[in-house]
Short mmCIF file of C-alpha atoms in Angstrom, two decimals:
data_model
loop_
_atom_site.label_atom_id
_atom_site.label_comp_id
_atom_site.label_asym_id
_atom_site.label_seq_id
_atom_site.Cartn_x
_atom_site.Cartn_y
_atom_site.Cartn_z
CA UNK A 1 -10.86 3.50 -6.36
CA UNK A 2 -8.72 3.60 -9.07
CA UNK A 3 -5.93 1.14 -10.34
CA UNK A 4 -3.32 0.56 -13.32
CA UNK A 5 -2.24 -2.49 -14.86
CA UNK A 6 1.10 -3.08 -16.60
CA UNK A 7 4.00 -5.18 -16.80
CA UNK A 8 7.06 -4.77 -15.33
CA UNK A 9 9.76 -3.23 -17.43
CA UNK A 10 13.67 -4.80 -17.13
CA UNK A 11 15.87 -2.58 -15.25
CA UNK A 12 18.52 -0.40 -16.65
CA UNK A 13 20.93 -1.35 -14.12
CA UNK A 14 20.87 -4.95 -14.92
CA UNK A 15 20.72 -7.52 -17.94
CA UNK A 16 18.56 -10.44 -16.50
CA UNK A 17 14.57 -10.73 -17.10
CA UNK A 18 13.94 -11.77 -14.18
CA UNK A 19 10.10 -10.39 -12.28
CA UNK A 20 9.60 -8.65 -16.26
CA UNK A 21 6.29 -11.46 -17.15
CA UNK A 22 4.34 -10.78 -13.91
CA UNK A 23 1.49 -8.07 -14.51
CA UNK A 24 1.31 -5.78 -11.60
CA UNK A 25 -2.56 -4.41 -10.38
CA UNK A 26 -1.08 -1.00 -8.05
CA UNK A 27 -3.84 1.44 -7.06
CA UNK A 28 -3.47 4.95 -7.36
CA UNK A 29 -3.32 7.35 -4.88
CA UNK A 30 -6.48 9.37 -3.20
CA UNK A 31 -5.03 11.79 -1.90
CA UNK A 32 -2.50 14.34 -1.99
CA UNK A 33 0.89 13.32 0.03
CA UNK A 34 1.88 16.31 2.62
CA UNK A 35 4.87 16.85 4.03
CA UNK A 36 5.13 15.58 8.03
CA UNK A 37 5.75 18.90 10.31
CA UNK A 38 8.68 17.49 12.33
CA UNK A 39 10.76 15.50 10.13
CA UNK A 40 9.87 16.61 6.76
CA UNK A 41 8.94 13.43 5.08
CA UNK A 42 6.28 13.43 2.82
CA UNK A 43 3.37 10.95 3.50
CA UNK A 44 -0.38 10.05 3.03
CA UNK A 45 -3.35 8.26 5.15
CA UNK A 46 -3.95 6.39 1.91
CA UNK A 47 -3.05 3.05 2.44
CA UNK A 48 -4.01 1.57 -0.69
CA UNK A 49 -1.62 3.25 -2.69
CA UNK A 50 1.15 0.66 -0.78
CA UNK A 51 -0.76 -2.03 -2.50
CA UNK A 52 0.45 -4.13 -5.20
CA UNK A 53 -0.95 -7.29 -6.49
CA UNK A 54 0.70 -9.31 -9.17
CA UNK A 55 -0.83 -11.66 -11.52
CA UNK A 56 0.49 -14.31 -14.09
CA UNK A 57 -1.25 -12.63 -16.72
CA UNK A 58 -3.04 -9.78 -18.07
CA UNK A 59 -6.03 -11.39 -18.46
CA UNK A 60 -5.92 -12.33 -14.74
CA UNK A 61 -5.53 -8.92 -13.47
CA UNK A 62 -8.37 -7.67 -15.73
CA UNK A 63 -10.24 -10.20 -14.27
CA UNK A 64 -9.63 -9.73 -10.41
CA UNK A 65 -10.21 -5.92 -11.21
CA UNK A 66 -13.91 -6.64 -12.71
CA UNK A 67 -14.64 -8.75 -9.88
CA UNK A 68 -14.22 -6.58 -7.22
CA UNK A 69 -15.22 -3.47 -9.10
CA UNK A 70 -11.85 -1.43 -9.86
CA UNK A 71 -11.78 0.45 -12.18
CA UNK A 72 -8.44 -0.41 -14.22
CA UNK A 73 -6.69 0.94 -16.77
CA UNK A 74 -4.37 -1.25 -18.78
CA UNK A 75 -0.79 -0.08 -19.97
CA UNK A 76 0.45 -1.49 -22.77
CA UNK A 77 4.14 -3.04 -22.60
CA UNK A 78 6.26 -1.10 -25.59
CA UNK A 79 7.69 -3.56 -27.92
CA UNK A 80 11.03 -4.61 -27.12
CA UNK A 81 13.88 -4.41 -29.95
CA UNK A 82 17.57 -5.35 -29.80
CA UNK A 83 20.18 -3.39 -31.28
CA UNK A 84 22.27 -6.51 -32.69
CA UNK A 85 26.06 -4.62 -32.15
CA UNK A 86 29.86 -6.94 -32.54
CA UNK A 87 32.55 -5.65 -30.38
CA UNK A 88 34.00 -4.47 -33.62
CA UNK A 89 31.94 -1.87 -34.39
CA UNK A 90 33.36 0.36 -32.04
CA UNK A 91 36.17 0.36 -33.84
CA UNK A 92 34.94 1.48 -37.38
#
């Protein structure tokens, strides 16, 4: 059983931060997903993969993940950097 830990990025769609200093434990999937005969949708039996636990901090998750014997890999979050732009510069 398998598992990845990371941090939620901010969404493109929106300018708040809010849900981005959780860390997130989410198992990965077992199996393959197949495609259902009558109506096409793709699924799994793997349940776990629906799973997702999240923790205050990394150190947390690492933590919960050694307990019960996951193994986990970690995902580092990228540095974040601001591109410091006036309203004027579009007009140069």
């Amino acid at each position: 059983m398998a598992a990845r830990i990371y941090q939620r990025t901010q969404s493109a769609m929106q300018s708040g931060k809010a849900r981005t200093e959780k860390w997130i434990l989410e198992f990965e999937q077992a199996e393959a997903r197949k495609a259902d005969p009558l109506m096409g949708w793709t699924g799994s039996a793997d349940t776990q993969a629906q799973v997702e636990l999240t923790f205050p901090d990394k150190e947390a998750a690492k933590a919960y993940a050694a307990k019960y014997g996951i193994a986990a890999r970690v995902h580092a979050t990228p540095p974040k950097s601001l591109k410091l732009q006036a309203y004027a510069d579009n007009f140069r």
